mmCIF file of C-alpha atoms in Angstrom:
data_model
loop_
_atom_site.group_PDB
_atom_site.id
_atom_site.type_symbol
_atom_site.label_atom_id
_atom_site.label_comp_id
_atom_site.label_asym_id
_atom_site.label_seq_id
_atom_site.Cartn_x
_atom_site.Cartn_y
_atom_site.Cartn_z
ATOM 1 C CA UNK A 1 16.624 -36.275 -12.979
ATOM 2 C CA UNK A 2 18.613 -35.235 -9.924
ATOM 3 C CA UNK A 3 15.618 -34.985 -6.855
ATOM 4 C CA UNK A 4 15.275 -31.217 -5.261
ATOM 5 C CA UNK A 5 17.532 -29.905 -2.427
ATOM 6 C CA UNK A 6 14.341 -28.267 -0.956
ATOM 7 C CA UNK A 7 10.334 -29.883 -0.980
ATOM 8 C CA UNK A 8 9.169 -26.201 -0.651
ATOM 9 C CA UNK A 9 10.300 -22.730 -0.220
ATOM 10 C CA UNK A 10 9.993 -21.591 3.106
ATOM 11 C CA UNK A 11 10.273 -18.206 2.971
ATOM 12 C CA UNK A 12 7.935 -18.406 -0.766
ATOM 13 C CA UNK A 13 5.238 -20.020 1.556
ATOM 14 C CA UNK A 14 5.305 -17.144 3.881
ATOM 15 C CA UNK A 15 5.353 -14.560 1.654
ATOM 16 C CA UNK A 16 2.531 -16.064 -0.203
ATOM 17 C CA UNK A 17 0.680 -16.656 3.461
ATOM 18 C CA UNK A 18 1.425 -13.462 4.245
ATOM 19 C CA UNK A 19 -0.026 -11.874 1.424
ATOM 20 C CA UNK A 20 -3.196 -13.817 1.437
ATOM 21 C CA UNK A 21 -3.589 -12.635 5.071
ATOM 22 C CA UNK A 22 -3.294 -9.284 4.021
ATOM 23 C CA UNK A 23 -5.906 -9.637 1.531
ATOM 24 C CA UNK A 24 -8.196 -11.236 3.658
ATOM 25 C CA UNK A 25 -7.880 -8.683 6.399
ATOM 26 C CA UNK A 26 -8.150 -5.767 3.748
ATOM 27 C CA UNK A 27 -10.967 -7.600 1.259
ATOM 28 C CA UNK A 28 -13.541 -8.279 3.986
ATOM 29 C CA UNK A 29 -14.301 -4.365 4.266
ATOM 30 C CA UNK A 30 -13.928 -3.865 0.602
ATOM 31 C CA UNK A 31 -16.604 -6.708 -0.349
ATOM 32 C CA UNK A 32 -18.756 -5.317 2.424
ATOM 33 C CA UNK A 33 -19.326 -2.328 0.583
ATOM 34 C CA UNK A 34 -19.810 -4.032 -2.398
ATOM 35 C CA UNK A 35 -16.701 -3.932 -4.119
ATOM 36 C CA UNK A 36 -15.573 -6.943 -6.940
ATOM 37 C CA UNK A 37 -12.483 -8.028 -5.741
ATOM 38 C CA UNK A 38 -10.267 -10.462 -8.423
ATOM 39 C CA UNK A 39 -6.858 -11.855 -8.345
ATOM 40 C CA UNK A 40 -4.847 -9.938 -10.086
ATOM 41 C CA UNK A 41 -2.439 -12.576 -11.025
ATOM 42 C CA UNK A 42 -5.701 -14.749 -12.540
ATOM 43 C CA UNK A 43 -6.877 -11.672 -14.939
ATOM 44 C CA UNK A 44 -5.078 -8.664 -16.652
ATOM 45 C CA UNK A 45 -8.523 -6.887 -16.449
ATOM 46 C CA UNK A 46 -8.761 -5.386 -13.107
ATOM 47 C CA UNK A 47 -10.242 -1.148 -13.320
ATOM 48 C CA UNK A 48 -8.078 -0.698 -9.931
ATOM 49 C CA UNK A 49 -5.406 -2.252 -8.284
ATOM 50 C CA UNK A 50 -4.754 -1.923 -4.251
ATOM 51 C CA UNK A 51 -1.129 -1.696 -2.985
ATOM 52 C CA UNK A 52 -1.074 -2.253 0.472
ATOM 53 C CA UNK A 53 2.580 -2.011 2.323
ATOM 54 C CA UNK A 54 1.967 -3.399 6.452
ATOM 55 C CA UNK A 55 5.105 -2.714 8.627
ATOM 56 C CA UNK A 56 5.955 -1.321 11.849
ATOM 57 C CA UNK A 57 7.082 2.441 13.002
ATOM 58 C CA UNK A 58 8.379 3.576 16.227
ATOM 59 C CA UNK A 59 6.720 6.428 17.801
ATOM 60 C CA UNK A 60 7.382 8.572 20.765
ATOM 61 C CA UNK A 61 4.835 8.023 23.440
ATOM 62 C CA UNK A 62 5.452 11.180 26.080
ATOM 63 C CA UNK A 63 4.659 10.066 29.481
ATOM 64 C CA UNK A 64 4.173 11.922 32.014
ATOM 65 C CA UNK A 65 8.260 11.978 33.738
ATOM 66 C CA UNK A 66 10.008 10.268 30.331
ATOM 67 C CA UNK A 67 9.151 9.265 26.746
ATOM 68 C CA UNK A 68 9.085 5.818 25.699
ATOM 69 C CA UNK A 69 10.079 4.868 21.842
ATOM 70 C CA UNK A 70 7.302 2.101 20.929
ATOM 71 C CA UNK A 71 6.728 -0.026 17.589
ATOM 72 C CA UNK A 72 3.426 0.799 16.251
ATOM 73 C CA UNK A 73 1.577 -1.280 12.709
ATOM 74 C CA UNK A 74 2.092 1.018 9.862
ATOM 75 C CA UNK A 75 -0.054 0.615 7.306
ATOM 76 C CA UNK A 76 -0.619 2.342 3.929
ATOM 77 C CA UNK A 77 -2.708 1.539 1.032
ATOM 78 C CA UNK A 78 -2.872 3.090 -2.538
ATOM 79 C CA UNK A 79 -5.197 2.208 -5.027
ATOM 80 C CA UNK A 80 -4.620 2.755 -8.651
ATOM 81 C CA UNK A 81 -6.898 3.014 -11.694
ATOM 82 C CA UNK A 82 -5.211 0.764 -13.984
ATOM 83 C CA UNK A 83 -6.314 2.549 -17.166
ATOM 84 C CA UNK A 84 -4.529 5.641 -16.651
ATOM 85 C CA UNK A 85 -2.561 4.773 -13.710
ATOM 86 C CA UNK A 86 -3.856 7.297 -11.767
ATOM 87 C CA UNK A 87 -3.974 7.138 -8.258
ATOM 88 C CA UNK A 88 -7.456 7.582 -7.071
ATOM 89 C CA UNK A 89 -7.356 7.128 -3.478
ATOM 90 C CA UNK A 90 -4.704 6.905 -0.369
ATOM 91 C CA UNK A 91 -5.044 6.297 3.229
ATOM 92 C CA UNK A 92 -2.380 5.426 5.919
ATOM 93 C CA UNK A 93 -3.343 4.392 9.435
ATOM 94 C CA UNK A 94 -2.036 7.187 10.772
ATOM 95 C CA UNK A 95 -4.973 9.063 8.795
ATOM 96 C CA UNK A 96 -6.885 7.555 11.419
ATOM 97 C CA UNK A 97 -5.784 9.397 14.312
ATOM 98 C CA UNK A 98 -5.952 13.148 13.644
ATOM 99 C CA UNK A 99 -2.585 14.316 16.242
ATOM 100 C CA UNK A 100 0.566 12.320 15.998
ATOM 101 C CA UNK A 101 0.674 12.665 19.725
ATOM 102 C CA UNK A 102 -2.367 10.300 19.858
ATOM 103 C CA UNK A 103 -1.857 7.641 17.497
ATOM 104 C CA UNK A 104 0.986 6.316 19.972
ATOM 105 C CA UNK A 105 -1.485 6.065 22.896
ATOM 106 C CA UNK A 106 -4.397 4.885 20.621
ATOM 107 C CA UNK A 107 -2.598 2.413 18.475
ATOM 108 C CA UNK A 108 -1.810 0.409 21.350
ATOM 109 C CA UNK A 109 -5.651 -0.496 22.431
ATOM 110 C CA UNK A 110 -6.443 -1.755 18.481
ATOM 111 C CA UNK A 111 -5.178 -5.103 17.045
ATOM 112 C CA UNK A 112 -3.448 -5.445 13.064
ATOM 113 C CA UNK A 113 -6.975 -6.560 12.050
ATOM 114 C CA UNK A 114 -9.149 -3.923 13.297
ATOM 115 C CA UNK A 115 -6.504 -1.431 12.176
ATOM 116 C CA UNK A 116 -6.226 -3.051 8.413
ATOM 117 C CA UNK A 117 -10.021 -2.935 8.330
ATOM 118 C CA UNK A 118 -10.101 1.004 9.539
ATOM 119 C CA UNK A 119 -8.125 1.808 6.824
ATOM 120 C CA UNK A 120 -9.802 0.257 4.549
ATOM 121 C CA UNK A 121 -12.780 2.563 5.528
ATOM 122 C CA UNK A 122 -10.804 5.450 5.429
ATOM 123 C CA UNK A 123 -9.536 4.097 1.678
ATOM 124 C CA UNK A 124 -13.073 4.055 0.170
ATOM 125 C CA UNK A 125 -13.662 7.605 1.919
ATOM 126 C CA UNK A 126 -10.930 9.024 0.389
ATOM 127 C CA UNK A 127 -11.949 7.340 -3.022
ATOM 128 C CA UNK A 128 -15.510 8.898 -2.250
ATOM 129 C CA UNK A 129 -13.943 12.132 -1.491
ATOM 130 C CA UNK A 130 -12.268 12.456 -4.849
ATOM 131 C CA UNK A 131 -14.382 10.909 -7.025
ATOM 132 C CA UNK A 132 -14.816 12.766 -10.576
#
């Protein structure tokens, strides 16, 4: 049999990095509050499934004499009830800073990590929040 052009998939191997990170970074708060977490590609039985989307949006920080256009984390998370498909809880990190105005000044002092695991916080609120 003819031998493979590639050993790996680069770009597979960072996606799949990537999404472990993610995990990681968005599980630890999750277990800490006592949440199951499974793979989802190892079982078909999961009662909720978390969709978590991390990229980056410019904001417009106003300065005193000019505004600055900065790149800020965005993330947003929804989680699903699998049974019904109905989404039972949403948070965005922007949720985290009350006035738009702020979040450009105040995502600057906090890194991707603490940010992921705030919004994981502010996830399981809103899941509290609108609980049946």
């Amino acid at each position: 049999p003819p031998l493979p052009t590639r050993v790996f998939d680069a770009s597979a191997l960072s996606e799949l990095q990537t999404q472990r990170e993610v995990e990681t970074l968005f599980g630890r708060p999750l277990r800490s509050a006592g949440v199951q977490l499974v793979d989802s590609s190892l079982t078909n039985l999961p009662e909720l499934t978390f969709e978590v989307l991390i990229s980056e949006r410019q904001l417009v920080l106003q300065g005193i004499s000019k505004k600055e256009t900065i790149s800020v984390p965005d993330i947003q998370v929804t989680a699903l009830r699998l049974s019904d498909a109905r989404i039972v809880g949403q948070a965005s990190v922007l949720d985290l800073f009350p006035r738009r105005e702020q979040a450009a000044h105040m995502l600057r002092r906090y890194d991707l990590r603490q940010l992921t695991e705030a919004t994981a916080l502010a996830l399981m609120q809103d899941i509290a929040t609108t609980a049946e």
